[in-house]
PDB file of C-alpha atoms in Angstrom:
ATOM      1  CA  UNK A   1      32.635 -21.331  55.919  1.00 75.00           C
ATOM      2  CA  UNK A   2      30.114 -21.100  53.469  1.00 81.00           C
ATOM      3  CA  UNK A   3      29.426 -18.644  51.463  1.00 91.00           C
ATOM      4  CA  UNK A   4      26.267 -17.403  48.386  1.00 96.00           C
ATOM      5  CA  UNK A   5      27.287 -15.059  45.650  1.00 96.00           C
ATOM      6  CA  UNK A   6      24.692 -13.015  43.471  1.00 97.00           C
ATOM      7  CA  UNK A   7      26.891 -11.575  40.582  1.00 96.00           C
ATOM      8  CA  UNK A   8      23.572  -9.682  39.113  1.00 96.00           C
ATOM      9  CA  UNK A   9      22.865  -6.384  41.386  1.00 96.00           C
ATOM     10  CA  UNK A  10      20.268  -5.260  39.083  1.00 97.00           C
ATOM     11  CA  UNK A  11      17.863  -6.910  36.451  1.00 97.00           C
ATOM     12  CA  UNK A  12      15.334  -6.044  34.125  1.00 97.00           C
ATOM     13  CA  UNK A  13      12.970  -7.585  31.996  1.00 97.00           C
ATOM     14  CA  UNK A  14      10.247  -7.146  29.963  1.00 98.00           C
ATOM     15  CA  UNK A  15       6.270  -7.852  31.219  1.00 97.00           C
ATOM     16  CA  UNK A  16       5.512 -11.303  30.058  1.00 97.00           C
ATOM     17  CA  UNK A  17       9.231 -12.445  29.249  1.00 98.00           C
ATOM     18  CA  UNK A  18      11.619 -15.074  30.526  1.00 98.00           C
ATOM     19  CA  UNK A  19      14.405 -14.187  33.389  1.00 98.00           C
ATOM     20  CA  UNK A  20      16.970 -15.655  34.895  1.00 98.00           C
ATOM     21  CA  UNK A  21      19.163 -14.845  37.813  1.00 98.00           C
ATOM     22  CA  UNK A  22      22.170 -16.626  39.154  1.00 98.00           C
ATOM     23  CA  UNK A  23      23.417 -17.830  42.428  1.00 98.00           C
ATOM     24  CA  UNK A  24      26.943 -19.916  42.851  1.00 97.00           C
ATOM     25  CA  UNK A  25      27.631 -20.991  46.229  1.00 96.00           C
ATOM     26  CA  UNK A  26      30.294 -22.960  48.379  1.00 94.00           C
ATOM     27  CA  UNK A  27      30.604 -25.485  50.656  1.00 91.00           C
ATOM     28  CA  UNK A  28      32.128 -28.184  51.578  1.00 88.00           C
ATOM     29  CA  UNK A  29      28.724 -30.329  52.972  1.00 86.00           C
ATOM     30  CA  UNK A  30      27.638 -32.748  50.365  1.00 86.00           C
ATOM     31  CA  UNK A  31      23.609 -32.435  51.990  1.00 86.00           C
ATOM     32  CA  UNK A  32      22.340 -28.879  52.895  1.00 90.00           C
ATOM     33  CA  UNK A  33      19.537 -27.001  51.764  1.00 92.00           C
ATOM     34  CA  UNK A  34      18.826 -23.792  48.939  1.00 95.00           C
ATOM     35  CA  UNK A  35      16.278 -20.959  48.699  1.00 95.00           C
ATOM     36  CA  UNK A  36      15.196 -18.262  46.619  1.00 97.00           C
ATOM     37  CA  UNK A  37      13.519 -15.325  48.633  1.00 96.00           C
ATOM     38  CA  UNK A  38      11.270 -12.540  47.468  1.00 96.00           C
ATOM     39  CA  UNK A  39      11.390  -9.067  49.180  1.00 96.00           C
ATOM     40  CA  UNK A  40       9.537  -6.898  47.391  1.00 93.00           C
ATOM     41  CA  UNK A  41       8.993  -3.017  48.242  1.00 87.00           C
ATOM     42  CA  UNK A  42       6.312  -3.767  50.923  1.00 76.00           C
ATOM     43  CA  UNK A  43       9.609  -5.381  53.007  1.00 80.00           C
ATOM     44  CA  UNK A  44       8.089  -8.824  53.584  1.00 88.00           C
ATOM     45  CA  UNK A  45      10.415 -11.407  52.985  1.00 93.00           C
ATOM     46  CA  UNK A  46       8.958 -14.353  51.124  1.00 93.00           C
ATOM     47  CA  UNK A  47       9.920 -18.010  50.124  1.00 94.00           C
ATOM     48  CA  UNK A  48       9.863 -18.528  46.233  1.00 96.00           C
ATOM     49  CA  UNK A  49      11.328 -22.106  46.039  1.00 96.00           C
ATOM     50  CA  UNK A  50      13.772 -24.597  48.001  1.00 94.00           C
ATOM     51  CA  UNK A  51      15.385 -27.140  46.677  1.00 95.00           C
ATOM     52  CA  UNK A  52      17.093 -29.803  48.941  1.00 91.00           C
ATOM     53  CA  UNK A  53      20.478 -30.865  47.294  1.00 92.00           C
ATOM     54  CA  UNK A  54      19.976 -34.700  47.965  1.00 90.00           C
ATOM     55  CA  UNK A  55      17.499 -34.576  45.211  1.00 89.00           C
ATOM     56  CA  UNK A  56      18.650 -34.208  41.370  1.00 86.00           C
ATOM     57  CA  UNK A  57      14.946 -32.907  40.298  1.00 93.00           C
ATOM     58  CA  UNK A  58      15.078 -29.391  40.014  1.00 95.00           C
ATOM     59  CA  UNK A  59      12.264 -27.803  42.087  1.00 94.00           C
ATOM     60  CA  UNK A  60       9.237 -25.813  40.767  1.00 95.00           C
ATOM     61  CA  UNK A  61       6.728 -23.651  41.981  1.00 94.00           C
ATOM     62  CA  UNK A  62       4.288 -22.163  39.167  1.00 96.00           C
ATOM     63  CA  UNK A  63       5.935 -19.742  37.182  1.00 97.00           C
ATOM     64  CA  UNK A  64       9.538 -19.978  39.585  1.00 98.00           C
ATOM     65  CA  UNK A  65      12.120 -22.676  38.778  1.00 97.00           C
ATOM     66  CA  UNK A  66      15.547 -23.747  39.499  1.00 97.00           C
ATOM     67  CA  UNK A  67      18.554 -24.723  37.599  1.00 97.00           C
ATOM     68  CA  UNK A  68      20.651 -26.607  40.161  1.00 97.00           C
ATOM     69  CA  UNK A  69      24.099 -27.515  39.463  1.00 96.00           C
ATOM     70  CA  UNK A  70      25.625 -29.442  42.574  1.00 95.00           C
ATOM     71  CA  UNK A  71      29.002 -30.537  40.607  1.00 94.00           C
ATOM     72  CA  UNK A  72      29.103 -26.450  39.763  1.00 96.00           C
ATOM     73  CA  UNK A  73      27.239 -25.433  42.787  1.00 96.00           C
ATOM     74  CA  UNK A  74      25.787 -23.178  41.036  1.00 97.00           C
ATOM     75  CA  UNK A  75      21.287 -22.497  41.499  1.00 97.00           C
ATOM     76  CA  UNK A  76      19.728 -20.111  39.479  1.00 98.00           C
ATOM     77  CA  UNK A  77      16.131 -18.929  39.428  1.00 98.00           C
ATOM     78  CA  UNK A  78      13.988 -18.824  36.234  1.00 98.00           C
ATOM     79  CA  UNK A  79      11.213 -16.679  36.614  1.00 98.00           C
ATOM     80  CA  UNK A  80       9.026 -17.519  33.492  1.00 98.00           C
ATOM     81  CA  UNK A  81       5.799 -15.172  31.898  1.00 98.00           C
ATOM     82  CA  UNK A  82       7.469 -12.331  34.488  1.00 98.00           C
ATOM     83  CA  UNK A  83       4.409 -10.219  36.006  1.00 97.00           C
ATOM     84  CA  UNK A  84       4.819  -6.644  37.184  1.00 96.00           C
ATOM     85  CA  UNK A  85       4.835  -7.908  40.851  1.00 95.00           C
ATOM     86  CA  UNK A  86       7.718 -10.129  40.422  1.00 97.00           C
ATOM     87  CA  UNK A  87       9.385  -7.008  40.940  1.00 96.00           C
ATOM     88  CA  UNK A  88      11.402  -7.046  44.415  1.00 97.00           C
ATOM     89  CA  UNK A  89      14.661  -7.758  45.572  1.00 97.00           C
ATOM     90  CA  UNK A  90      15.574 -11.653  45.309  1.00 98.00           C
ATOM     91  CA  UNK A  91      17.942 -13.203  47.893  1.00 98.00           C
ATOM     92  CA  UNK A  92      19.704 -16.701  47.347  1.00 98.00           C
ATOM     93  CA  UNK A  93      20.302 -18.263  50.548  1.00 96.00           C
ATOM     94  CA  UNK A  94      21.957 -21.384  52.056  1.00 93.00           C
ATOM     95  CA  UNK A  95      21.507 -23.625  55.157  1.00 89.00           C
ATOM     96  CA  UNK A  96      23.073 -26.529  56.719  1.00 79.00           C
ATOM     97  CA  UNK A  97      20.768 -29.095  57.969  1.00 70.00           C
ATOM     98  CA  UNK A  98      22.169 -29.099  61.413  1.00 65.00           C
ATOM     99  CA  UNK A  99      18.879 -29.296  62.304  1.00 59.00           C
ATOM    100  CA  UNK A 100      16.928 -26.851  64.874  1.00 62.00           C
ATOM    101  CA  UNK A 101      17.101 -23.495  65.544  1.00 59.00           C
ATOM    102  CA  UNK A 102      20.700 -23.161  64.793  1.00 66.00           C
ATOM    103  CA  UNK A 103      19.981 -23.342  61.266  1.00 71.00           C
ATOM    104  CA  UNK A 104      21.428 -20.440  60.246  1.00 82.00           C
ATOM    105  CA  UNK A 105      20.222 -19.015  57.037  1.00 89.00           C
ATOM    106  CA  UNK A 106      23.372 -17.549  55.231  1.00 92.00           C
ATOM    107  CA  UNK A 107      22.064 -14.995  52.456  1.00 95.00           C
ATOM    108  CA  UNK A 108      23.722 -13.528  49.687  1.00 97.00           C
ATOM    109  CA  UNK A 109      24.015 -10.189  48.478  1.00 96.00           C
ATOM    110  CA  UNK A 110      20.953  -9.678  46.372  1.00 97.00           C
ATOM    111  CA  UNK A 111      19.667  -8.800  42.584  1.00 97.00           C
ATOM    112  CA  UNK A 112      16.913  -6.270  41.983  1.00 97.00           C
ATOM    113  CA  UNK A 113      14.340  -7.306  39.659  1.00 98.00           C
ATOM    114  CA  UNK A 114      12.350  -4.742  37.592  1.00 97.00           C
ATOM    115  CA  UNK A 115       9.614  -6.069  35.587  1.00 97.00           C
ATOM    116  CA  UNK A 116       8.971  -3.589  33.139  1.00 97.00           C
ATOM    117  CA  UNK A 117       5.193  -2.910  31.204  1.00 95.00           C
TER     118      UNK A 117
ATOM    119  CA  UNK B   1      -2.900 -18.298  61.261  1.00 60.00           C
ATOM    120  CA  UNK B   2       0.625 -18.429  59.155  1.00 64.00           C
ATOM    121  CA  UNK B   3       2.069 -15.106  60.105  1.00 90.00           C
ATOM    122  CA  UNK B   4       4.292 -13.148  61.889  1.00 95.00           C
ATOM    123  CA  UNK B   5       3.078  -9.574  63.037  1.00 96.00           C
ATOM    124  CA  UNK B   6       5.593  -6.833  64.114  1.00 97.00           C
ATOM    125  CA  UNK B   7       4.787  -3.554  65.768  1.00 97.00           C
ATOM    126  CA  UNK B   8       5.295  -0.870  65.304  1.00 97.00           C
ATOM    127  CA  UNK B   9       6.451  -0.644  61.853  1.00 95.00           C
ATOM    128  CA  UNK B  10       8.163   2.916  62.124  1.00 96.00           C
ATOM    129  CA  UNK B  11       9.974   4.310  64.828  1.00 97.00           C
ATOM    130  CA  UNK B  12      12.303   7.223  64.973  1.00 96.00           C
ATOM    131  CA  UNK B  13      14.096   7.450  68.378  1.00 93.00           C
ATOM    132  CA  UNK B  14      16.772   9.819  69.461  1.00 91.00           C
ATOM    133  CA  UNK B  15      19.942   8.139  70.562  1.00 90.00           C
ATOM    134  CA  UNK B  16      18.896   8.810  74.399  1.00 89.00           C
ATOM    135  CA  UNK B  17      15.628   6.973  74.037  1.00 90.00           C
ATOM    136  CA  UNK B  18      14.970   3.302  75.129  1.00 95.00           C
ATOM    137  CA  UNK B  19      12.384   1.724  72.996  1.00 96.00           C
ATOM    138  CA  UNK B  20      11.193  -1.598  72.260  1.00 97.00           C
ATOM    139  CA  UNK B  21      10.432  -3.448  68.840  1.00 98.00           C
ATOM    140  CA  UNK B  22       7.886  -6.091  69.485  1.00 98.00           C
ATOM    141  CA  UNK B  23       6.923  -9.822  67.535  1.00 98.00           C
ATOM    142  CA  UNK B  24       4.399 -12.683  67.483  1.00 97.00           C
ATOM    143  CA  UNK B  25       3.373 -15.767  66.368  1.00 97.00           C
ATOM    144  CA  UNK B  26       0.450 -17.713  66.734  1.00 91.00           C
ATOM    145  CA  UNK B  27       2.076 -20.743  64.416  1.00 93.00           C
ATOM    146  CA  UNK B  28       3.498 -22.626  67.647  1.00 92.00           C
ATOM    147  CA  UNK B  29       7.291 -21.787  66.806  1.00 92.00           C
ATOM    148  CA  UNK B  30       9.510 -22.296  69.382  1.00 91.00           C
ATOM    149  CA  UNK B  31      12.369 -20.587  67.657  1.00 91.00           C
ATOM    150  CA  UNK B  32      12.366 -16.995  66.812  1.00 94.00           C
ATOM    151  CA  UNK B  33      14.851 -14.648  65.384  1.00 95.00           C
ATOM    152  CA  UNK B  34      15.779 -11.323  65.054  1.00 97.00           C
ATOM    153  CA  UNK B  35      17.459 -10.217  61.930  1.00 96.00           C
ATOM    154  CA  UNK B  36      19.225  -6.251  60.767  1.00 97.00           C
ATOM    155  CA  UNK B  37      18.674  -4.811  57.502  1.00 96.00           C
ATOM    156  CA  UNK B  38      20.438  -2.253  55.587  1.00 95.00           C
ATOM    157  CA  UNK B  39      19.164  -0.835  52.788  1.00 91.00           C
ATOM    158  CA  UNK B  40      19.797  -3.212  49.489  1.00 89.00           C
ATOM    159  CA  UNK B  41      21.699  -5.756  51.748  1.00 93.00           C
ATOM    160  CA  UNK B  42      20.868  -8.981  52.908  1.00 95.00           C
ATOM    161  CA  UNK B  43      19.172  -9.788  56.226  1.00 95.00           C
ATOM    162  CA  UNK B  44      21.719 -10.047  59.079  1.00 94.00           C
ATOM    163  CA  UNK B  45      20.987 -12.420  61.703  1.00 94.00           C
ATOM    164  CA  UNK B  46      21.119 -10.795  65.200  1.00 96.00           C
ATOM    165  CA  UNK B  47      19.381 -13.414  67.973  1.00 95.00           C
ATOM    166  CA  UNK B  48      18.169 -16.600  67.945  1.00 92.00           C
ATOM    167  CA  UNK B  49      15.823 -18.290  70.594  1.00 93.00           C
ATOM    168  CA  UNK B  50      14.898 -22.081  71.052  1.00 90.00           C
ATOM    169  CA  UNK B  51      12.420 -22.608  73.404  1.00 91.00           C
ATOM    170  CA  UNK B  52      12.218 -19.108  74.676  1.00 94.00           C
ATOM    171  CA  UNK B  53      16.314 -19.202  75.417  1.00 93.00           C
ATOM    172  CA  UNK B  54      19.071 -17.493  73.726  1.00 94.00           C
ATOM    173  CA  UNK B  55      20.831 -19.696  71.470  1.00 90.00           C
ATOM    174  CA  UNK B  56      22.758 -17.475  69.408  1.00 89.00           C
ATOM    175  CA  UNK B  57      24.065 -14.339  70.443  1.00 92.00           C
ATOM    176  CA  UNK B  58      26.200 -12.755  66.632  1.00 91.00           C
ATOM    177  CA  UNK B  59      27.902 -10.408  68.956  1.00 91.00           C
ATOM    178  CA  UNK B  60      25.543  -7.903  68.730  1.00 95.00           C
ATOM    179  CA  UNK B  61      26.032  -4.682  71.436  1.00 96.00           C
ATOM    180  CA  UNK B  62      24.524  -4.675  74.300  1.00 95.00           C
ATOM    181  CA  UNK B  63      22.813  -1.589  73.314  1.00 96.00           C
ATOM    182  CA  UNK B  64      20.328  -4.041  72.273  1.00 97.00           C
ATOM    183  CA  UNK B  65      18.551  -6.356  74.357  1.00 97.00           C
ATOM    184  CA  UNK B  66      16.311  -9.098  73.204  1.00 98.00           C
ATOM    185  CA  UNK B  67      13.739 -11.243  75.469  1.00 97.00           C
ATOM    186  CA  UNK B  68      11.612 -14.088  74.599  1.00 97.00           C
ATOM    187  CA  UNK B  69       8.823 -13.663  77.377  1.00 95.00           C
ATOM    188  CA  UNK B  70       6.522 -16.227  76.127  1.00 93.00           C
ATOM    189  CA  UNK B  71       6.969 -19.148  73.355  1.00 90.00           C
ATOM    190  CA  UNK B  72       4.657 -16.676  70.712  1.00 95.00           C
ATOM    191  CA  UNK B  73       6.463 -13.136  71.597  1.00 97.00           C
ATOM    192  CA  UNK B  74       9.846 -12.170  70.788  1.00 98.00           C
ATOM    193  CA  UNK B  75      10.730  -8.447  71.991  1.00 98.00           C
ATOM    194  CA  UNK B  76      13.855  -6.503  71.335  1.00 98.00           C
ATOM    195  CA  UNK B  77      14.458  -3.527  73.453  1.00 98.00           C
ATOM    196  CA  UNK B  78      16.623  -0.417  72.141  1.00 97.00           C
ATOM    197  CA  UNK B  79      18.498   1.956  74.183  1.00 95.00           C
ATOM    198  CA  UNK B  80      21.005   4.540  73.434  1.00 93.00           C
ATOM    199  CA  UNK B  81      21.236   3.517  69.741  1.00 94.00           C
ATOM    200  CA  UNK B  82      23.560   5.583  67.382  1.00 95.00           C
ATOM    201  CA  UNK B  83      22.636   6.838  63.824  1.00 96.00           C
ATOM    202  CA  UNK B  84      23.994   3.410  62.269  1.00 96.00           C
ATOM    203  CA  UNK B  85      21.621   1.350  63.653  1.00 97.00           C
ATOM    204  CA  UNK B  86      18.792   2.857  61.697  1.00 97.00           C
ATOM    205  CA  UNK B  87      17.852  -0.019  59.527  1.00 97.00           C
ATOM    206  CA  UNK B  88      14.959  -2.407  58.856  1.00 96.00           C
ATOM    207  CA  UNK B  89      14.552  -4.561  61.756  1.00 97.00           C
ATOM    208  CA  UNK B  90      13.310  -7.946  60.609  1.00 97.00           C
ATOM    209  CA  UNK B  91      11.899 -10.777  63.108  1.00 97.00           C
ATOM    210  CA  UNK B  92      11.213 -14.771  62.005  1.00 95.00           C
ATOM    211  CA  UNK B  93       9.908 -17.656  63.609  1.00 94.00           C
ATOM    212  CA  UNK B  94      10.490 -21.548  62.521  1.00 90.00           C
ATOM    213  CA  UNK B  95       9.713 -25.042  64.598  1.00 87.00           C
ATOM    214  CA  UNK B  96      12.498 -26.053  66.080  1.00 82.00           C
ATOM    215  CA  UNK B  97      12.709 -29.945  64.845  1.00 76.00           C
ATOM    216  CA  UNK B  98      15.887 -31.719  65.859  1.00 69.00           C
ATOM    217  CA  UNK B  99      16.367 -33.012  62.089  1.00 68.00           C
ATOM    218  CA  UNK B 100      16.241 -31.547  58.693  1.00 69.00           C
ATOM    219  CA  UNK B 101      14.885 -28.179  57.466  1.00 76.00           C
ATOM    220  CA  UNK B 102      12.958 -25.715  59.671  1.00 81.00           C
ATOM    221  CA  UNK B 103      11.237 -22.770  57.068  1.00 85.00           C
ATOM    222  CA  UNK B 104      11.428 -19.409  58.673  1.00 90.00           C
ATOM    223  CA  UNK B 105       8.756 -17.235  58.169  1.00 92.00           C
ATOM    224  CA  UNK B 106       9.399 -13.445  58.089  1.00 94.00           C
ATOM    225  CA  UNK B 107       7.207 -10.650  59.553  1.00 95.00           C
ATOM    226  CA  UNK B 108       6.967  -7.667  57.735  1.00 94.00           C
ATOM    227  CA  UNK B 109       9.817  -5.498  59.992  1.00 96.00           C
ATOM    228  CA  UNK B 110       9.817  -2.420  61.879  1.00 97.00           C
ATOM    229  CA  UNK B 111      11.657   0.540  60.040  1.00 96.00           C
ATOM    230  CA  UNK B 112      13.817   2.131  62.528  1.00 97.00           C
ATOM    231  CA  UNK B 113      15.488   5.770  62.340  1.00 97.00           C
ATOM    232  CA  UNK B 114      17.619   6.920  65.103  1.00 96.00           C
ATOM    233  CA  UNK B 115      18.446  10.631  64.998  1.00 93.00           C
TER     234      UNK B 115
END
């Protein structure tokens, strides 16, 4: 079975600084699929970034990128120039690409982000 | 229109009421899901349909009922809930390709309190 660990519960950074939180996961699939998710306070669960793990360039989005680490299977997010609504709770997830709706999304357990002023 | 609407988003219920949590989608998804939230814990999934049938059931008890009526509304209907199942109710909706990745989008919830 597969499962996502988030070893940071809570973060904090500075307004304008650098941050980086972690994600290992495991699995035994060699092709499968990543996210990062938002949630901040408003409860809406947003998509930061995917990364597909066939593909060895690490995915960006703006200000949100990855570090991914198949060999380590390990994915961290870098959140860079953090802004004070970057603050929210950030899930790493994992899917198999079984294809349709069975894809189950399998979460892990969460860091809180504060950006601080 | 790329969203997912859920009504209402607070209900408090007493464990003898039946209620019903309600979600759409006007994206042409033809799977929808209904996840369980707990405060500071991940999303758990609860239901999954594909083409307005149930294709996952996670054992959930029977105390809650879910129905896919039409391929754009997803309903979940509550009765005799105890205090546990207070929690952020969370619905998504994704195409339903055979192959590869299938994004879900989230709505926004429905916080539920059951006294």
């Amino acid at each position: 079975a597969q499962t996502v660990t988030q070893s940071q519960p809570e973060m904090s950074v500075q307004e304008a600084e650098t941050v980086t939180l972690s994600c290992t996961y495991d699995t035994s699939e060699n092709n499968y699929y990543l996210f990062w998710y938002k949630q901040p306070p408003s409860r809406q669960m947003i998509l930061v970034i995917r990364q597909e793990a066939y593909k060895q360039q690490n995915a960006t989005e703006n200000r949100f990128s990855v570090n991914f680490q198949k060999a380590a299977k390990s994915f961290s997010l870098k959140i860079s120039d953090s802004q004070l609504g970057d603050t929210a709770m950030y899930f790493c997830a994992f899917m198999r690409p079984l294809g349709g709706a069975t894809n189950k999304l399998i979460f892990g357990t969460g860091t809180l982000l504060a950006v601080q002023p | 229109d790329t969203e997912v609407t859920q009504t209402p988003k607070h209900l408090v219920m007493g464990m003898t009421n039946k209620k019903s949590l309600k979600c759409e989608q006007h994206m042409g998804h033809r799977a929808m899901y209904w996840y369980k939230q707990k405060a500071k814990k991940p999303p758990e999934l609860m239901f999954v349909y594909s083409y307005e049938k149930l294709s996952i059931n996670e054992s959930v008890p029977s105390r809650f009922s879910p129905e896919c009526p039409n391929s754009s509304l997803l309903n979940l209907h509550l009765h005799a809930l105890q205090p546990e199942d207070s929690a952020l109710y969370l619905c998504a909706s994704s195409q339903d390709r055979g192959q590869g990745y299938n994004e879900q989008f989230f709505g926004p919830g429905t916080r539920l309190t059951v006294l």
